[in-house]
Coordinates of C-alpha atoms in Angstrom, one line a residue:
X1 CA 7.9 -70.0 29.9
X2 CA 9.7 -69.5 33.2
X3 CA 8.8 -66.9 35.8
X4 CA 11.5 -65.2 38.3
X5 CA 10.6 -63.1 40.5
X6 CA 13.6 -61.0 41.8
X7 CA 12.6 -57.3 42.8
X8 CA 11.0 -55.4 41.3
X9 CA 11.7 -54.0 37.9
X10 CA 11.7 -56.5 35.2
X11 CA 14.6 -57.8 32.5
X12 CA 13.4 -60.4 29.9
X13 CA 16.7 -62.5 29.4
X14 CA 15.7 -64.7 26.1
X15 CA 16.8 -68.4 26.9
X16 CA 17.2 -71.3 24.5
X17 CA 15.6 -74.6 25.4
X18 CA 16.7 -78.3 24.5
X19 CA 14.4 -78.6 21.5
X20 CA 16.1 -75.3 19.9
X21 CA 13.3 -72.9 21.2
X22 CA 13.5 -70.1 23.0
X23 CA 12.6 -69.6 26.7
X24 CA 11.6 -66.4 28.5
X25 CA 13.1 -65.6 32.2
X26 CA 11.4 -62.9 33.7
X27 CA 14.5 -61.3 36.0
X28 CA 12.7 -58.6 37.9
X29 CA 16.2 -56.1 39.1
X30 CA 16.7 -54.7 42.7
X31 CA 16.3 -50.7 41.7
X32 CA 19.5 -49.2 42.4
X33 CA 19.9 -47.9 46.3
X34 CA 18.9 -44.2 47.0
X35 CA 18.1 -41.8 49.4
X36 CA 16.3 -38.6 49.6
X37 CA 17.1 -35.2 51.7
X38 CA 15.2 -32.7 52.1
X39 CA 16.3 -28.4 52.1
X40 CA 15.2 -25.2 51.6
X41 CA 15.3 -23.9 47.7
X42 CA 18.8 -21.9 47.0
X43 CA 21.9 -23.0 46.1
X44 CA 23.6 -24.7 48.9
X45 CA 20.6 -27.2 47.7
X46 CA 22.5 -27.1 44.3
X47 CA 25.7 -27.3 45.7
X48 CA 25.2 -30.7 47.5
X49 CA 23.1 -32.2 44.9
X50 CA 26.3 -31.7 42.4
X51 CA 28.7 -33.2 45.5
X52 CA 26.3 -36.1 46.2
X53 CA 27.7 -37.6 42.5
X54 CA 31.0 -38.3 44.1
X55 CA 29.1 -40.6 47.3
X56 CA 26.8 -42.0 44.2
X57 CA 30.1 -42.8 42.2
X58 CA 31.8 -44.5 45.5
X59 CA 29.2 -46.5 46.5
X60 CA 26.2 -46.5 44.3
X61 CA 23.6 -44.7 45.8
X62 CA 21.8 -42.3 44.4
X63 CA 20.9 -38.8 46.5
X64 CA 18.2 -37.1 45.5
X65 CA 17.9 -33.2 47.3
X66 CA 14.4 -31.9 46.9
X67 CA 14.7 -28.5 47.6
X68 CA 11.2 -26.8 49.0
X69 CA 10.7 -22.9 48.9
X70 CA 11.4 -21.3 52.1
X71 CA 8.2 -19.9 52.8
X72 CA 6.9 -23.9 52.5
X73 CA 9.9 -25.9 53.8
X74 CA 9.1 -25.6 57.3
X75 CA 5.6 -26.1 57.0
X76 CA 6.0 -29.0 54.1
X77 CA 8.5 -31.2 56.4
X78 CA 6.0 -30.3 59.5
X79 CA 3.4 -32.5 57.8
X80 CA 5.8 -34.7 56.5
X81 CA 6.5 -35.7 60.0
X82 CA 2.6 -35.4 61.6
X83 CA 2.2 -38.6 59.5
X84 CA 5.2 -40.1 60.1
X85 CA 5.8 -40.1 56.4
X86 CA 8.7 -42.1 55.2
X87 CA 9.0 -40.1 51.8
X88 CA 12.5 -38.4 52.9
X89 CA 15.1 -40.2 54.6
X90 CA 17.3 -37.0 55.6
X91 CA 16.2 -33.8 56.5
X92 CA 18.1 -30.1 56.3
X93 CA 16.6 -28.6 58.6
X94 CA 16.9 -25.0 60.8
X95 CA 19.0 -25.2 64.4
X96 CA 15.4 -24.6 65.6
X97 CA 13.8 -27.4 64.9
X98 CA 16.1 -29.6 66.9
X99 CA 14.2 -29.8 70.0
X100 CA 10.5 -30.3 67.9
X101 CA 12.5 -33.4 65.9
X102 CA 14.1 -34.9 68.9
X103 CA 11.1 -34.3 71.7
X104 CA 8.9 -35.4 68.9
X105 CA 10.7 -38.4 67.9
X106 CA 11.3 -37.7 64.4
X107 CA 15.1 -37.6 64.1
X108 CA 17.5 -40.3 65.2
X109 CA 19.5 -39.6 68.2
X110 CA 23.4 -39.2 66.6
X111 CA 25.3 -38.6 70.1
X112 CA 26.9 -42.4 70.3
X113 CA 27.8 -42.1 66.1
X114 CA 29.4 -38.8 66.7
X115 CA 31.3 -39.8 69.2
X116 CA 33.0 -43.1 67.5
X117 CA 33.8 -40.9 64.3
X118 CA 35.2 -38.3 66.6
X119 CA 32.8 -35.4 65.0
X120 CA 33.1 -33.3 67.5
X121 CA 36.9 -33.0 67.3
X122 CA 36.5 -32.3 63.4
X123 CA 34.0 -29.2 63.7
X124 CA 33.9 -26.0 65.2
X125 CA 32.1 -26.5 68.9
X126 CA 29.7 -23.6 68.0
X127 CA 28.6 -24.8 65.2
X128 CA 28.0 -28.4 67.1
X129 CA 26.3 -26.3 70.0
X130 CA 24.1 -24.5 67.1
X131 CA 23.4 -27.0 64.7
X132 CA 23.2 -30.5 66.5
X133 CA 23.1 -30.1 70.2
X134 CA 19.4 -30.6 71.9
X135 CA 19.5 -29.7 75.0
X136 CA 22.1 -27.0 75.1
X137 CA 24.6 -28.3 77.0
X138 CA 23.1 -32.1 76.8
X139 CA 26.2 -32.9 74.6
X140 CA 23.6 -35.2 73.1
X141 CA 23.4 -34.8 69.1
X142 CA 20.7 -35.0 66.3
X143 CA 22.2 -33.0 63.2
X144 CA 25.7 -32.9 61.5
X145 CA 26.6 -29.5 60.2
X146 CA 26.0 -28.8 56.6
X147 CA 25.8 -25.5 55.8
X148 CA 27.3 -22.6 58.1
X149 CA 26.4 -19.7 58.4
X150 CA 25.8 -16.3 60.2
X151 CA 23.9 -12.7 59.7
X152 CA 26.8 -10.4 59.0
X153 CA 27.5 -7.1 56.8
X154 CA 28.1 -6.1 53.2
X155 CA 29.8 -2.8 52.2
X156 CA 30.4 -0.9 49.5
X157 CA 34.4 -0.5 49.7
X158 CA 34.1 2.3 46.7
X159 CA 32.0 4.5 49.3
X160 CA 34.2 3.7 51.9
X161 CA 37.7 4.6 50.7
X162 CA 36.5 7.8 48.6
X163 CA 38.5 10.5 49.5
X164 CA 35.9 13.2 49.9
X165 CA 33.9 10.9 51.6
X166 CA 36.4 9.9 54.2
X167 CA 37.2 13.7 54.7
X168 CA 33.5 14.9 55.1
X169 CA 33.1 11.5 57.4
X170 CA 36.2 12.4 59.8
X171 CA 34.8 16.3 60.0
X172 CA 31.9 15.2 61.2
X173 CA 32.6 12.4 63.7
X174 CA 35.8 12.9 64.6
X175 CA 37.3 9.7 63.5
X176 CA 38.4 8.1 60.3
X177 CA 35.4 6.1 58.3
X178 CA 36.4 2.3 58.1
X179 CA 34.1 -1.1 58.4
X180 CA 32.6 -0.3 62.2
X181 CA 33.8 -2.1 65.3
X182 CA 30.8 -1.1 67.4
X183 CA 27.1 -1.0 66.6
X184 CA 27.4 2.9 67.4
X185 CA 29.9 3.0 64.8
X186 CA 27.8 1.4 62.4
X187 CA 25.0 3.9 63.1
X188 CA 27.6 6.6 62.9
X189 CA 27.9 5.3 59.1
X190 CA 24.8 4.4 58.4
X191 CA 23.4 8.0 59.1
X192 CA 26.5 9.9 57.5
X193 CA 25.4 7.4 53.8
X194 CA 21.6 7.7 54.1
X195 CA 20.6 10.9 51.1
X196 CA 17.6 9.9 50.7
X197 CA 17.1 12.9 48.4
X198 CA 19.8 11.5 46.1
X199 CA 18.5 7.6 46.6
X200 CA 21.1 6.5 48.8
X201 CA 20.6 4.8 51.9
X202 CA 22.9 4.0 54.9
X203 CA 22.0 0.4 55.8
X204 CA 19.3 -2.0 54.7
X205 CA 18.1 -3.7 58.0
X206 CA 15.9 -6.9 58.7
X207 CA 12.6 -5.8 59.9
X208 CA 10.9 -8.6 58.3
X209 CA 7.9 -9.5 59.9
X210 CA 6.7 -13.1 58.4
X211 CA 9.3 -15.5 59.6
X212 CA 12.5 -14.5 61.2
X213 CA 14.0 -11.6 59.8
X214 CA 13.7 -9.2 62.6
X215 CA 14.2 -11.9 65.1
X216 CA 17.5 -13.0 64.1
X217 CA 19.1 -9.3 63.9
X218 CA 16.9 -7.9 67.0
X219 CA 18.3 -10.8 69.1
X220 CA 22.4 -10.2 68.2
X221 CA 21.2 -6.6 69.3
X222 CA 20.4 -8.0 73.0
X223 CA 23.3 -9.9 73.6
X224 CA 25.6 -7.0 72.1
X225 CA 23.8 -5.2 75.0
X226 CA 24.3 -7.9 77.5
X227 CA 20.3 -9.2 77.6
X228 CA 19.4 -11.9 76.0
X229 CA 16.3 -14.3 75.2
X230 CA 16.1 -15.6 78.6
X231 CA 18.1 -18.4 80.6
X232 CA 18.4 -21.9 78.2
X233 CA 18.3 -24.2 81.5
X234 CA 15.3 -22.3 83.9
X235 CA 13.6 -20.9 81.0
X236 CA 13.2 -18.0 82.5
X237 CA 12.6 -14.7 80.3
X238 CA 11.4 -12.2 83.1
X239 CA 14.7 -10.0 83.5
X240 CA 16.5 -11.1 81.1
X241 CA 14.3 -10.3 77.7
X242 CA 12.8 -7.0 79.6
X243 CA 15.8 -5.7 81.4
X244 CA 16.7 -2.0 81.5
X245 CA 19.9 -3.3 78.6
X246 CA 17.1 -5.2 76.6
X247 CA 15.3 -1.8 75.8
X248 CA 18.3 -0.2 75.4
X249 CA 19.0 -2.6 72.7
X250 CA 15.4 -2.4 70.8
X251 CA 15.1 1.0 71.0
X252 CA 18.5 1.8 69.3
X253 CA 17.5 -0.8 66.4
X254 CA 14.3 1.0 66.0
X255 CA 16.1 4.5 65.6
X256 CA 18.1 2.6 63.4
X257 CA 16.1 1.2 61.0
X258 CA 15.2 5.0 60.2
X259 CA 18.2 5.2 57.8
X260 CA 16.7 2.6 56.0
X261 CA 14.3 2.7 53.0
X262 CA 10.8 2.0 54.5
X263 CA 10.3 0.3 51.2
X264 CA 12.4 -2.5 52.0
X265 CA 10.5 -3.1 55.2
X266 CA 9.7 -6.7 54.2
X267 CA 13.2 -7.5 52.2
X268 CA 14.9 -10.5 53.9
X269 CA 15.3 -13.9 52.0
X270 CA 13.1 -13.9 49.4
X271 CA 14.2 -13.9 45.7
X272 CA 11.8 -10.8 44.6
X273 CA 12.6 -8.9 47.6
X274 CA 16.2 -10.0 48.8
X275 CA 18.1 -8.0 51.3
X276 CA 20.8 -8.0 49.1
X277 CA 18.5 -6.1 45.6
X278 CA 19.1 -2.7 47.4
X279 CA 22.9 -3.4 47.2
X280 CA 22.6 -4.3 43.7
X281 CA 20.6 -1.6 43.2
X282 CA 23.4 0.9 44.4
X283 CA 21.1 2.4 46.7
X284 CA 22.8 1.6 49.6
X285 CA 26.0 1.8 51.5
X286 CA 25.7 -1.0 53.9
X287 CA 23.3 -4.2 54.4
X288 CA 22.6 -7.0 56.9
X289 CA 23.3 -10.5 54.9
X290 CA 23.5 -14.0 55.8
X291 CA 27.1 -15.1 54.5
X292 CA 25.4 -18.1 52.7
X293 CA 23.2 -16.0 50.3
X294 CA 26.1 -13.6 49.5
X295 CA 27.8 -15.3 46.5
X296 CA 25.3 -13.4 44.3
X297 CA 26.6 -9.8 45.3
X298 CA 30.2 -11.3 43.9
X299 CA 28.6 -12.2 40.5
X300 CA 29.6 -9.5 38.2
X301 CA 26.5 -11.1 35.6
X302 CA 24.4 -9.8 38.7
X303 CA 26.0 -7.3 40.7
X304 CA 27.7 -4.1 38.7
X305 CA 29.7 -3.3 42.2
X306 CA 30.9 -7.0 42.7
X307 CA 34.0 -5.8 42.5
X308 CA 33.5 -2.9 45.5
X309 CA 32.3 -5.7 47.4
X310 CA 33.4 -5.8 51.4
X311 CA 32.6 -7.7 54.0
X312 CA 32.7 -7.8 58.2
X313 CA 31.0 -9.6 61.1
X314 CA 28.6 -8.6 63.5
X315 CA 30.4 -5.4 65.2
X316 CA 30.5 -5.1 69.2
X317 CA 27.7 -3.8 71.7
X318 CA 28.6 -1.9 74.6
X319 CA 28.5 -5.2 76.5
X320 CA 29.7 -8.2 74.4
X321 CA 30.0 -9.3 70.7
X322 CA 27.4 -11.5 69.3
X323 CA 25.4 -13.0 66.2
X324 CA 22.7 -15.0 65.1
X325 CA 23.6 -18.5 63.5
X326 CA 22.2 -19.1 60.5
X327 CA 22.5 -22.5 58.3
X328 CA 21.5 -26.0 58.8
X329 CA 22.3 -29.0 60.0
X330 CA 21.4 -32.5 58.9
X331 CA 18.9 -35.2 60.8
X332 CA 18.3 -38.7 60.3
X333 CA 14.1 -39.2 59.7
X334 CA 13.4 -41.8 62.2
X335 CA 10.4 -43.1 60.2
X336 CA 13.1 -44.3 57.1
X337 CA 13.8 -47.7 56.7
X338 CA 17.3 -46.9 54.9
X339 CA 19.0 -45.8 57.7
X340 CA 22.2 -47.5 56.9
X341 CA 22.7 -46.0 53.7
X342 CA 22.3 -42.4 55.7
X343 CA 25.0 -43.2 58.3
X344 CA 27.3 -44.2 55.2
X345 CA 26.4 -41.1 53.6
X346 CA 27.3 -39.0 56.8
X347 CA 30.2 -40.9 57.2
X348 CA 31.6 -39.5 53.6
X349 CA 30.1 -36.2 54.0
X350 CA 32.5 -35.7 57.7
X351 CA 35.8 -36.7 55.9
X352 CA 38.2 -33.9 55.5
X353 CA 38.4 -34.4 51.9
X354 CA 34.5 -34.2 51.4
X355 CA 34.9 -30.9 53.1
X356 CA 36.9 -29.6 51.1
X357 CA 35.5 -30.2 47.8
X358 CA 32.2 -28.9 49.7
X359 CA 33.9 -25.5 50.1
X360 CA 34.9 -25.4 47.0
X361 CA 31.4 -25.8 45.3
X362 CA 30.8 -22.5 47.6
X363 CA 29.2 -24.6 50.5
X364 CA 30.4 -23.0 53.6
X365 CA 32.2 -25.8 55.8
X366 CA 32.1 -26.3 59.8
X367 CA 35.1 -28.4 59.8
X368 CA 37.9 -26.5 61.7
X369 CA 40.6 -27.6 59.6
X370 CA 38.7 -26.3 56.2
X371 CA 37.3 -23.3 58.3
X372 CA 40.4 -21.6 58.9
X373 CA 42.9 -23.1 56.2
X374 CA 44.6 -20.1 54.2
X375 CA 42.7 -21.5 51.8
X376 CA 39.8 -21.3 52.7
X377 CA 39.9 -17.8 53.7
X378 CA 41.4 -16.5 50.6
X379 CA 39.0 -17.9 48.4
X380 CA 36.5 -15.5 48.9
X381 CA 36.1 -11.4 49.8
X382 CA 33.8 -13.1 52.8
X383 CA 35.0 -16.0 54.0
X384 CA 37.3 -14.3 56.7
X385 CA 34.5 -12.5 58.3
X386 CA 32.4 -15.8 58.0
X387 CA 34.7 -17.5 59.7
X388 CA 35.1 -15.2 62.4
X389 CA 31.5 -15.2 63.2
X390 CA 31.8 -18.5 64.2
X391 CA 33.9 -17.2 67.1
X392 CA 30.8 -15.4 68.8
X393 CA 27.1 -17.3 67.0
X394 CA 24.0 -17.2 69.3
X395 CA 21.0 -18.7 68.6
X396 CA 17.2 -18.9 69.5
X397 CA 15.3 -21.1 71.5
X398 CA 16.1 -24.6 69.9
X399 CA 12.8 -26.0 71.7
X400 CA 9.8 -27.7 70.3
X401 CA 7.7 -24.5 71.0
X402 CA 10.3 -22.3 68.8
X403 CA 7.7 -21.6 66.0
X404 CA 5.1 -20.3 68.7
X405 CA 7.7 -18.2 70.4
X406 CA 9.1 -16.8 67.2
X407 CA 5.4 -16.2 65.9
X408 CA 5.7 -14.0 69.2
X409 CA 8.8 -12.0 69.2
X410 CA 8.1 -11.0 65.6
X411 CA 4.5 -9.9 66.1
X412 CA 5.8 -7.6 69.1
X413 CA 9.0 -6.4 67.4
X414 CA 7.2 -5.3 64.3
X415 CA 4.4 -3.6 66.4
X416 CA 7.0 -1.4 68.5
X417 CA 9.3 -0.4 65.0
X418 CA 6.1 0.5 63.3
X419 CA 3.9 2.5 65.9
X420 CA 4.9 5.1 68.5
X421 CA 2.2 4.0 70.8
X422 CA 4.2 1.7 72.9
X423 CA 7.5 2.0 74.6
X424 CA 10.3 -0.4 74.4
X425 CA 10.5 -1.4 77.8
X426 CA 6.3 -1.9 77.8
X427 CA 6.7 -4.0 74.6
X428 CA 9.7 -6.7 76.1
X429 CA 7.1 -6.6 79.3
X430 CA 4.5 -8.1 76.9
X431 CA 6.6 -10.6 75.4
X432 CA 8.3 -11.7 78.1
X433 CA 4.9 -12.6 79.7
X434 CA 4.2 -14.0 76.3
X435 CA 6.5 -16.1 76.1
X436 CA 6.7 -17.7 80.2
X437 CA 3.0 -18.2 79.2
X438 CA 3.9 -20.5 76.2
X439 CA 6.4 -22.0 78.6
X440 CA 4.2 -22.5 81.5
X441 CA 1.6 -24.5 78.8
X442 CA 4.2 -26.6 77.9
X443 CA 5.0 -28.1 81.3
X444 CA 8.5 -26.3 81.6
X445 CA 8.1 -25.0 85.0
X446 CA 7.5 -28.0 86.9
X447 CA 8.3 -27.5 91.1

């Protein structure tokens, strides 16, 4: 009996032999190439897995997406990385984590790549600034942008172009009822829809405490108002997060949120408490969505007003336009030791074509060309407010200490909505001395 030893699985191959027996070779076959990526469970996940066939089919290697829930993903690929785990060779992961995977060394620095496949004349520069840019303004890369996105609105268009409705709306505040321009606007609508006596709400607003919820639409409410988070190159937050604008900003969210159902307080992503069950509910006239997760309010098997369905982007504050980027973009692991079969892969996923079929699968695209083709925008009731959110994204700190300073903001936030004990202006104080605290800890002020 003859023994090869190949690889590592093992074909017997029978084998005759000069005296009219048979011979055994042991052929042990290389497994077939493959790589794994990691997401967040919801289906973009789905979405890529079924794309990933056509890479498989080109060039034989296998993708496997293991998709983590999103109240473990962050946490899951966290320890993943604290032992420098080679488990997952790619990684979906938040705009946030950028500056924790490339101070940390966990993700592979993409800049020199991007440039000699010319990425960052194929996609949309915010969505390069948001999803693969560490620092801000660095022009040095760590992600490729997979799945766009943004926070923006769904309406219900029956509510909006009833007659009566639009009569009693025009009586009232003097101009015709249409999808809002301005936040006052909005607030204008959301108060005019919210009968609570009749179970009908005007908006259904993140106030979500746990992770970001709250965060993400609080902050488009700053830069609408011309604050913001702080300065991305000083890191300075004092005047900036507690200017006189900034509690402008949080104290018209929090009179907001009043036309909302306090029992939705903790509705954001989750599949039991979705922003988007009120909608399909018919409770309310308005809700804040991330364009990603809205395909379900257009499934008629899920939604009996998919067909009342509307959509528009973040509306205008009384100083600029803004809104925060959702989506993901995807790193190479640094600890993987099949790095060349992840450039290939990223190398397919850039092309046009891949785009394209990507957009059709309901992945939302950051390539400019697929972005704003008429095609592209017709395909859905949302894509042309998706796409026009790209005009105007923001985003929060991208820096390793993101999950402490979000930890922060929400904590602070959800104090201020929920008591009357505290003003605005003394709650932005507090955080903004939070939060130059975390940055002083962190070395960031260095003379």
């Amino acid at each position: 009996m003859i023994l090869v030893a190949v690889a590592t699985a093992i074909l017997i191959i029978p084998s005759p032999t000069p005296h009219g027996g048979e011979a055994r070779v042991f052929i042990e076959q290389k497994p077939a190439p493959s790589l794994n990526i990691l997401w967040a469970e919801w289906k973009p996940a789905d979405y890529l897995q079924k794309l990933t066939r056509e890479f498989s089919k080109e060039t034989g290697i296998e993708v496997n997406i293991t998709q983590r829930s999103w109240s473990d993903w962050q946490q899951h690929f966290a320890n993943e990385m604290g032992h420098k785990s080679q488990r997952y060779d790619m990684v979906i992961g938040d705009s946030q984590w950028l500056g924790y995977g490339a101070e940390q060394g966990h993700y592979v620095n993409l800049t020199h790549w991007m440039k000699r496949h010319s990425v960052e004349e194929q996609f949309i520069s915010t969505a390069l600034k948001g999803y693969s840019e560490y620092p801000k303004g660095s022009k040095r890369y760590w992600a490729i942008p997979v799945e766009g996105d943004a926070m923006g609105f769904a309406y219900r268009k029956d509510l909006f172009n009833d007659p009566a409705e639009k009569a009693a709306f025009s009586a009232r505040y003097g101009y015709e009822l249409d999808v809002p321009k301005t936040w006052f606007q909005l607030r204008d609508i959301a108060e005019f829809f919210y009968r609570p006596a009749e179970d009908l709400w005007g908006l259904m607003a993140w106030q979500e405490p746990y992770y970001d919820g709250l965060t993400m639409a609080m902050q488009t409410l700053l830069w609408g108002w011309g604050a913001g988070l702080g300065d991305q190159e000083s890191y300075q937050v004092k005047g900036i997060l507690n200017s006189v604008e900034a509690a402008e900003a949080l104290l018209f969210y929090k009179q907001l949120v009043q036309l909302s159902n306090p029992d939705w307080r903790n509705y954001y992503l989750d599949t039991e408490a979705s922003s988007n069950k009120p909608m399909i509910e018919g409770k309310v006239a308005m809700t804040m969505v991330y364009f990603a997760i809205t395909p379900e309010l257009l499934d008629p098997a899920k939604n009996p007003y998919a067909n009342e369905m509307g959509f528009f982007s973040t509306p205008a504050g009384p100083a600029a336009r803004a809104t925060s980027l959702g989506g993901q973009g995807i790193s190479l692991i640094s600890y993987s030791k099949k790095k060349e079969y992840s450039l290939q892969f990223l190398e397919w996923f850039i092309s046009k074509k891949t785009q394209e079929k990507w957009s059709e699968l309901g992945g939302l695209s950051c390539h400019i060309e697929v972005l704003k083709s008429a095609r592209f925008l017709d395909a859905s009731p949302m894509h042309q407010a998706f796409s026009e959110s790209f005009e105007f994204v923001e985003d929060f700190w991208a820096v390793p200490e993101y999950a402490e300073l979000l930890k922060q903001s929400q904590q602070h936030w959800s104090f201020y909505l929920n008591h009357d004990s505290i003003s605005a202006k003394d709650t932005l104080d507090n955080l903004a001395q939070e939060w130059e605290q975390t940055f002083e800890q962190s070395g960031y002020y260095r003379e």
